[in-house]
Amino acid sequence: MKLTELIEKLNLDVRSAKANLDREVTGGYASDLLSDVLAHSKEGNIWVTLQVHHNIVAVASMKDLVGIILVSGREPEQETIDKAEKENLVIMVTEMPTFELVGRLYNLGVTGM
Amino acid sequence: MMRKVRADLHLHTCLSPCADAQMQATAIVREAKKAGLDMIGISDHNSAENVAAVVKAGAREGLPVIAGMEITSEEEVHILGLFNTEQDLMNMQDVIYQNLPEGDYGQAYGPQTVIDEWDNVVGANSRLLLGATALTVEEVVDAIHERSGVAIASHIDRERFGLIGQLGFIPEGLKLDALEVSSLSSFEQEFDYPIVTFSDAHYLDDIGKSCTCFIIEDASVDEIRKALRNEMGRRVVVN
């Protein structure tokens, strides 16, 4: 499924790299521990987290993730947005908490294995 | 005159809920002297309310005590801040308290006992001292430096709460003064920062189990900083 489609169906708000929404999402990963995401997420994943500091951009770029969804209404810090724009990385936000968001992603066919 | 100062600058007291109740001022000083240390540092989690007690207990026995705190960043990374004066440290504590979760958490994670220099219990801290502050690693390091302190990433060789365990890497340009490892033997990676090793003692028996020698003129944070930078003949001898 394309990222644009997910954004529309889940009503996500895009906070960075608005011109880079065409990529294919091939799976998902949910974790708030950056070293865990570095170790276990896969290229093409969408990443669900509550961390908003700029190091999330470094992790997502290193792993070539499709984008990051911040949960529970948490907003990225300005430095995070600046860095994401530079790296052309899509950051999205939602009011949904992790459990709800991941359930809906799964229902849309985004799996974690 | 320059001398070799054996230092364990990462000790917890009974204020840290995860530390043993016996980690009291006079006991810490006694054990430190028994372990052959020339200087210790007190660094409880996100609070410094027992530092004055240990400083006074140390002064009675001629043991210099560095005023410190182990701060938890937003990313749940532990950063050690060591300060020249208790005033600088208390100023840092104000910032930390403003950035910890609000509310009365009682003794949820264990007793957070405030003592005096004779080990008398004088109060209890009911903040969430094991919680994360709302400050990023960079903000913590900057706040320490703004108060003329030394910033050291705690136990980076440990999976839990270490900089690398939490983030997986050291953020580029992070202005740390040093990295702390739990033991040198478990540590093989090379980094562009000075390495120190301290015990992170939560029990009396652990005091001095890991320590670092500084070749410095007197037991102060300014001298420690010079040693970490290899300035004016000061240096670090890790053993």
Short mmCIF file of C-alpha atoms in Angstrom, two decimals:
data_model
loop_
_atom_site.label_atom_id
_atom_site.label_comp_id
_atom_site.label_asym_id
_atom_site.label_seq_id
_atom_site.Cartn_x
_atom_site.Cartn_y
_atom_site.Cartn_z
CA MET A 1 0.00 0.00 0.00
CA LYS A 2 1.18 3.50 -0.83
CA LEU A 3 1.90 5.94 1.98
CA THR A 4 -0.60 8.46 0.57
CA GLU A 5 -3.35 5.89 0.88
CA LEU A 6 -2.50 5.21 4.54
CA ILE A 7 -2.43 8.90 5.32
CA GLU A 8 -5.87 9.34 3.82
CA LYS A 9 -7.47 6.28 5.40
CA LEU A 10 -6.10 6.94 8.88
CA ASN A 11 -6.47 10.69 8.65
CA LEU A 12 -2.85 11.36 9.54
CA ASP A 13 -1.36 14.85 9.57
CA VAL A 14 1.91 15.19 7.68
CA ARG A 15 4.56 17.35 9.34
CA SER A 16 7.53 16.98 7.00
CA ALA A 17 8.61 15.96 3.48
CA LYS A 18 5.14 16.45 2.02
CA ALA A 19 6.45 15.78 -1.47
CA ASN A 20 7.67 12.31 -0.59
CA LEU A 21 4.41 10.46 0.03
CA ASP A 22 4.53 8.11 -2.93
CA ARG A 23 6.57 5.30 -1.45
CA GLU A 24 5.23 1.81 -0.91
CA VAL A 25 4.79 0.70 2.70
CA THR A 26 5.87 -2.92 2.94
CA GLY A 27 5.43 -3.46 6.68
CA GLY A 28 5.37 -1.82 10.09
CA TYR A 29 7.37 -1.58 13.28
CA ALA A 30 6.29 -0.17 16.66
CA SER A 31 8.85 0.63 19.35
CA ASP A 32 10.05 3.56 21.44
CA LEU A 33 13.54 2.25 21.99
CA LEU A 34 15.73 3.60 19.21
CA SER A 35 18.40 0.93 19.45
CA ASP A 36 15.67 -1.71 19.04
CA VAL A 37 14.35 0.01 15.92
CA LEU A 38 17.87 0.20 14.54
CA ALA A 39 18.31 -3.50 15.13
CA HIS A 40 14.95 -4.86 14.02
CA SER A 41 13.01 -2.58 11.69
CA LYS A 42 13.22 -3.22 7.96
CA GLU A 43 13.57 -1.05 4.90
CA GLY A 44 10.13 -0.01 3.69
CA ASN A 45 8.59 -0.16 7.19
CA ILE A 46 6.42 2.51 8.65
CA TRP A 47 7.54 3.23 12.24
CA VAL A 48 5.12 3.99 15.07
CA THR A 49 6.59 5.75 18.13
CA LEU A 50 6.00 8.38 20.78
CA GLN A 51 9.58 9.70 20.66
CA VAL A 52 9.71 13.19 19.21
CA HIS A 53 13.40 14.14 19.47
CA HIS A 54 15.55 14.54 16.37
CA ASN A 55 17.43 11.27 16.72
CA ILE A 56 14.36 9.43 15.39
CA VAL A 57 15.19 10.95 12.00
CA ALA A 58 18.70 9.52 12.08
CA VAL A 59 17.35 6.06 12.88
CA ALA A 60 14.66 6.16 10.17
CA SER A 61 17.17 7.38 7.58
CA MET A 62 19.73 4.75 8.49
CA LYS A 63 17.12 2.02 8.10
CA ASP A 64 15.50 3.59 5.04
CA LEU A 65 12.04 3.56 6.63
CA VAL A 66 9.12 5.01 4.69
CA GLY A 67 8.05 7.32 7.48
CA ILE A 68 7.39 7.84 11.18
CA ILE A 69 3.97 8.16 12.79
CA LEU A 70 3.95 9.96 16.13
CA VAL A 71 1.10 8.83 18.36
CA SER A 72 -1.16 10.31 21.05
CA GLY A 73 -1.04 13.81 19.62
CA ARG A 74 2.68 14.21 20.23
CA GLU A 75 4.28 16.81 17.98
CA PRO A 76 7.81 16.59 16.59
CA GLU A 77 10.29 19.11 17.99
CA GLN A 78 11.28 21.88 15.53
CA GLU A 79 14.76 20.42 15.22
CA THR A 80 13.20 17.08 14.31
CA ILE A 81 11.13 18.67 11.55
CA ASP A 82 14.15 20.57 10.19
CA LYS A 83 16.22 17.43 10.09
CA ALA A 84 13.40 15.40 8.52
CA GLU A 85 12.96 18.00 5.77
CA LYS A 86 16.67 17.81 5.06
CA GLU A 87 16.58 14.01 4.88
CA ASN A 88 13.30 14.02 2.98
CA LEU A 89 11.73 11.82 5.63
CA VAL A 90 7.97 11.85 6.18
CA ILE A 91 6.79 12.46 9.74
CA MET A 92 3.09 12.11 10.47
CA VAL A 93 1.07 12.65 13.63
CA THR A 94 -2.15 11.21 14.96
CA GLU A 95 -4.26 11.60 18.09
CA MET A 96 -4.56 7.80 18.30
CA PRO A 97 -2.49 5.93 20.88
CA THR A 98 -0.09 3.26 19.64
CA PHE A 99 -2.36 0.26 20.23
CA GLU A 100 -5.26 1.72 18.31
CA LEU A 101 -3.12 2.97 15.44
CA VAL A 102 -1.26 -0.30 15.02
CA GLY A 103 -4.57 -2.20 15.03
CA ARG A 104 -5.89 -0.03 12.25
CA LEU A 105 -2.68 -0.33 10.26
CA TYR A 106 -2.94 -4.09 10.58
CA ASN A 107 -6.52 -4.02 9.38
CA LEU A 108 -5.33 -2.13 6.31
CA GLY A 109 -2.88 -4.93 5.57
CA VAL A 110 0.33 -3.52 7.08
CA THR A 111 1.93 -6.40 8.96
CA GLY A 112 4.92 -6.76 11.24
CA MET A 113 6.49 -10.02 10.08
CA MET B 1 51.78 19.92 42.94
CA MET B 2 50.36 17.25 40.70
CA ARG B 3 49.28 14.00 42.31
CA LYS B 4 47.40 10.84 41.48
CA VAL B 5 43.81 10.97 42.68
CA ARG B 6 41.89 7.70 42.75
CA ALA B 7 38.27 8.56 42.10
CA ASP B 8 34.91 6.85 42.01
CA LEU B 9 32.60 9.64 40.90
CA HIS B 10 29.39 7.73 40.37
CA LEU B 11 27.85 6.66 43.68
CA HIS B 12 24.19 6.60 44.63
CA THR B 13 22.78 7.23 48.09
CA CYS B 14 19.58 6.09 49.80
CA LEU B 15 17.86 8.93 47.93
CA SER B 16 17.88 6.81 44.77
CA PRO B 17 14.96 4.38 45.08
CA CYS B 18 17.01 1.63 43.48
CA ALA B 19 19.92 2.03 45.94
CA ASP B 20 20.35 0.19 49.22
CA ALA B 21 19.11 1.86 52.41
CA GLN B 22 22.64 1.55 53.85
CA MET B 23 23.98 4.00 51.26
CA GLN B 24 24.18 6.76 53.86
CA ALA B 25 26.65 9.58 54.29
CA THR B 26 29.02 8.23 56.95
CA ALA B 27 28.85 4.67 55.63
CA ILE B 28 29.70 5.77 52.08
CA VAL B 29 32.66 7.83 53.28
CA ARG B 30 33.91 4.97 55.49
CA GLU B 31 33.67 2.41 52.67
CA ALA B 32 35.29 4.80 50.20
CA LYS B 33 38.28 5.29 52.48
CA LYS B 34 38.49 1.56 53.06
CA ALA B 35 38.52 1.06 49.28
CA GLY B 36 41.49 3.43 49.01
CA LEU B 37 39.67 6.19 47.16
CA ASP B 38 40.98 9.77 47.31
CA MET B 39 37.84 11.37 45.91
CA ILE B 40 34.22 10.34 45.41
CA GLY B 41 31.24 11.77 43.59
CA ILE B 42 27.58 11.56 44.57
CA SER B 43 25.15 11.29 41.71
CA ASP B 44 21.62 10.24 42.54
CA HIS B 45 18.90 9.96 39.94
CA ASN B 46 17.49 13.38 39.05
CA SER B 47 18.05 14.79 42.52
CA ALA B 48 20.90 16.10 44.64
CA GLU B 49 19.27 16.35 48.03
CA ASN B 50 21.80 14.08 49.75
CA VAL B 51 24.91 15.65 48.26
CA ALA B 52 25.39 18.20 51.06
CA ALA B 53 25.22 15.44 53.68
CA VAL B 54 27.95 13.37 52.05
CA VAL B 55 30.09 16.44 51.32
CA LYS B 56 30.02 17.28 55.05
CA ALA B 57 30.64 13.70 56.12
CA GLY B 58 33.56 13.56 53.68
CA ALA B 59 34.99 16.85 54.95
CA ARG B 60 35.15 15.41 58.48
CA GLU B 61 37.28 12.56 57.20
CA GLY B 62 39.32 14.55 54.70
CA LEU B 63 37.65 12.94 51.70
CA PRO B 64 36.71 15.30 48.86
CA VAL B 65 33.19 14.73 47.55
CA ILE B 66 32.20 15.97 44.10
CA ALA B 67 28.66 17.32 43.75
CA GLY B 68 26.84 15.48 41.00
CA MET B 69 23.60 14.14 39.64
CA GLU B 70 22.67 11.38 37.23
CA ILE B 71 20.12 12.91 34.92
CA THR B 72 17.62 10.97 32.82
CA SER B 73 17.01 12.48 29.40
CA GLU B 74 13.80 12.34 27.40
CA GLU B 75 15.24 9.35 25.54
CA GLU B 76 15.83 7.62 28.89
CA VAL B 77 19.56 8.04 28.55
CA HIS B 78 21.52 8.56 31.78
CA ILE B 79 23.96 11.48 31.81
CA LEU B 80 26.25 12.21 34.73
CA GLY B 81 26.65 15.88 35.61
CA LEU B 82 29.53 16.85 37.92
CA PHE B 83 29.68 20.39 39.29
CA ASN B 84 32.21 22.70 40.92
CA THR B 85 29.86 23.97 43.57
CA GLU B 86 26.76 22.80 45.37
CA GLN B 87 25.19 26.06 44.21
CA ASP B 88 25.62 25.10 40.54
CA LEU B 89 24.23 21.67 41.30
CA MET B 90 21.18 23.00 43.15
CA ASN B 91 20.56 25.30 40.24
CA MET B 92 20.66 22.26 37.95
CA GLN B 93 18.29 20.45 40.31
CA ASP B 94 15.74 23.26 39.86
CA VAL B 95 15.85 22.73 36.10
CA ILE B 96 15.50 18.97 36.49
CA TYR B 97 12.56 19.26 38.90
CA GLN B 98 10.81 21.57 36.43
CA ASN B 99 11.22 18.90 33.78
CA LEU B 100 10.21 15.81 35.74
CA PRO B 101 6.59 14.55 35.67
CA GLU B 102 4.50 16.57 38.11
CA GLY B 103 2.79 15.07 41.11
CA ASP B 104 3.36 13.15 44.30
CA TYR B 105 4.58 9.64 43.56
CA GLY B 106 5.26 8.74 47.18
CA GLN B 107 7.88 6.00 47.35
CA ALA B 108 6.50 4.05 44.40
CA TYR B 109 9.82 2.66 43.18
CA GLY B 110 11.40 2.37 46.62
CA PRO B 111 12.38 4.67 49.47
CA GLN B 112 13.83 8.06 48.47
CA THR B 113 15.33 9.00 51.80
CA VAL B 114 16.90 12.37 52.54
CA ILE B 115 19.56 12.25 55.27
CA ASP B 116 21.91 14.57 57.11
CA GLU B 117 25.67 14.21 57.50
CA TRP B 118 25.19 11.92 60.53
CA ASP B 119 22.86 9.59 58.59
CA ASN B 120 19.76 10.86 60.39
CA VAL B 121 16.66 10.66 58.25
CA VAL B 122 15.42 14.18 57.66
CA GLY B 123 12.82 13.62 54.96
CA ALA B 124 11.65 11.75 51.90
CA ASN B 125 11.49 12.88 48.30
CA SER B 126 8.20 12.02 46.60
CA ARG B 127 9.06 13.03 43.04
CA LEU B 128 9.32 10.42 40.30
CA LEU B 129 13.12 10.30 40.50
CA LEU B 130 13.33 7.27 38.23
CA GLY B 131 11.25 9.05 35.61
CA ALA B 132 12.55 10.67 32.47
CA THR B 133 12.90 14.44 32.26
CA ALA B 134 11.49 16.33 29.27
CA LEU B 135 15.03 17.32 28.23
CA THR B 136 16.79 15.77 25.24
CA VAL B 137 20.32 14.42 25.63
CA GLU B 138 21.63 17.59 23.98
CA GLU B 139 19.63 19.82 26.32
CA VAL B 140 20.91 17.92 29.36
CA VAL B 141 24.52 18.26 28.22
CA ASP B 142 24.05 21.98 27.46
CA ALA B 143 22.39 22.61 30.84
CA ILE B 144 25.34 20.95 32.61
CA HIS B 145 27.84 23.03 30.63
CA GLU B 146 25.94 26.26 31.25
CA ARG B 147 26.60 25.61 34.94
CA SER B 148 30.29 24.94 34.34
CA GLY B 149 29.81 21.23 34.89
CA VAL B 150 31.29 18.15 33.29
CA ALA B 151 28.92 15.92 31.31
CA ILE B 152 29.62 12.19 31.09
CA ALA B 153 27.40 9.59 29.41
CA SER B 154 26.76 6.89 32.05
CA HIS B 155 27.59 3.22 31.55
CA ILE B 156 27.49 3.26 27.76
CA ASP B 157 28.36 -0.45 27.72
CA ARG B 158 25.06 -1.37 29.37
CA GLU B 159 21.90 -2.15 27.54
CA ARG B 160 19.60 -0.30 29.91
CA PHE B 161 19.70 3.50 30.13
CA GLY B 162 23.07 3.84 28.42
CA LEU B 163 23.44 6.23 25.48
CA ILE B 164 24.20 3.48 22.99
CA GLY B 165 21.73 1.02 24.51
CA GLN B 166 18.91 3.55 24.14
CA LEU B 167 19.79 5.28 20.88
CA GLY B 168 22.04 2.74 19.20
CA PHE B 169 24.65 5.39 18.45
CA ILE B 170 26.23 8.57 19.79
CA PRO B 171 24.50 11.55 18.18
CA GLU B 172 26.87 13.53 16.00
CA GLY B 173 28.30 16.59 17.66
CA LEU B 174 27.13 15.71 21.17
CA LYS B 175 29.41 17.74 23.44
CA LEU B 176 30.12 15.11 26.05
CA ASP B 177 33.27 15.45 28.15
CA ALA B 178 33.69 11.69 28.56
CA LEU B 179 32.03 8.31 28.31
CA GLU B 180 31.69 6.08 31.36
CA VAL B 181 32.00 2.33 31.03
CA SER B 182 31.11 -0.18 33.74
CA SER B 183 34.23 -2.19 33.21
CA LEU B 184 37.09 -1.82 30.79
CA SER B 185 37.29 -5.52 30.07
CA SER B 186 33.82 -5.58 28.53
CA PHE B 187 34.64 -2.67 26.34
CA GLU B 188 36.39 -2.84 23.01
CA GLN B 189 34.87 -0.18 20.79
CA GLU B 190 36.75 3.04 20.12
CA PHE B 191 35.20 6.47 20.36
CA ASP B 192 36.32 10.06 19.99
CA TYR B 193 35.73 10.75 23.67
CA PRO B 194 37.83 10.13 26.78
CA ILE B 195 36.82 6.98 28.64
CA VAL B 196 36.38 6.76 32.40
CA THR B 197 35.13 3.96 34.58
CA PHE B 198 33.23 4.30 37.85
CA SER B 199 31.32 1.81 39.98
CA ASP B 200 27.76 3.26 39.80
CA ALA B 201 27.50 1.76 43.29
CA HIS B 202 24.03 1.14 44.65
CA TYR B 203 25.41 -1.00 47.54
CA LEU B 204 28.26 -0.28 49.96
CA ASP B 205 30.18 -3.32 48.74
CA ASP B 206 30.34 -1.90 45.21
CA ILE B 207 32.07 1.36 46.12
CA GLY B 208 35.43 1.59 44.39
CA LYS B 209 34.94 -1.60 42.40
CA SER B 210 35.56 0.48 39.29
CA CYS B 211 37.51 3.69 39.55
CA THR B 212 39.59 6.11 37.50
CA CYS B 213 42.79 7.89 38.49
CA PHE B 214 43.21 11.54 37.66
CA ILE B 215 46.64 13.17 37.65
CA ILE B 216 45.59 16.58 38.93
CA GLU B 217 46.51 19.30 41.41
CA ASP B 218 43.44 19.23 43.57
CA ALA B 219 40.18 17.37 43.79
CA SER B 220 37.91 19.65 41.79
CA VAL B 221 35.71 19.45 38.72
CA ASP B 222 37.81 22.08 36.93
CA GLU B 223 40.88 19.88 37.41
CA ILE B 224 38.94 16.82 36.26
CA ARG B 225 37.93 18.67 33.10
CA LYS B 226 41.55 19.57 32.42
CA ALA B 227 42.56 15.95 32.90
CA LEU B 228 39.87 14.77 30.47
CA ARG B 229 41.26 17.24 27.92
CA ASN B 230 44.89 16.43 28.68
CA GLU B 231 45.54 20.07 29.52
CA MET B 232 48.50 21.50 31.45
CA GLY B 233 49.95 18.16 32.35
CA ARG B 234 46.70 16.82 33.79
CA ARG B 235 45.63 13.43 32.55
CA VAL B 236 43.51 10.38 33.14
CA VAL B 237 44.79 6.94 34.07
CA VAL B 238 42.06 4.35 33.77
CA ASN B 239 42.54 1.18 35.76
#
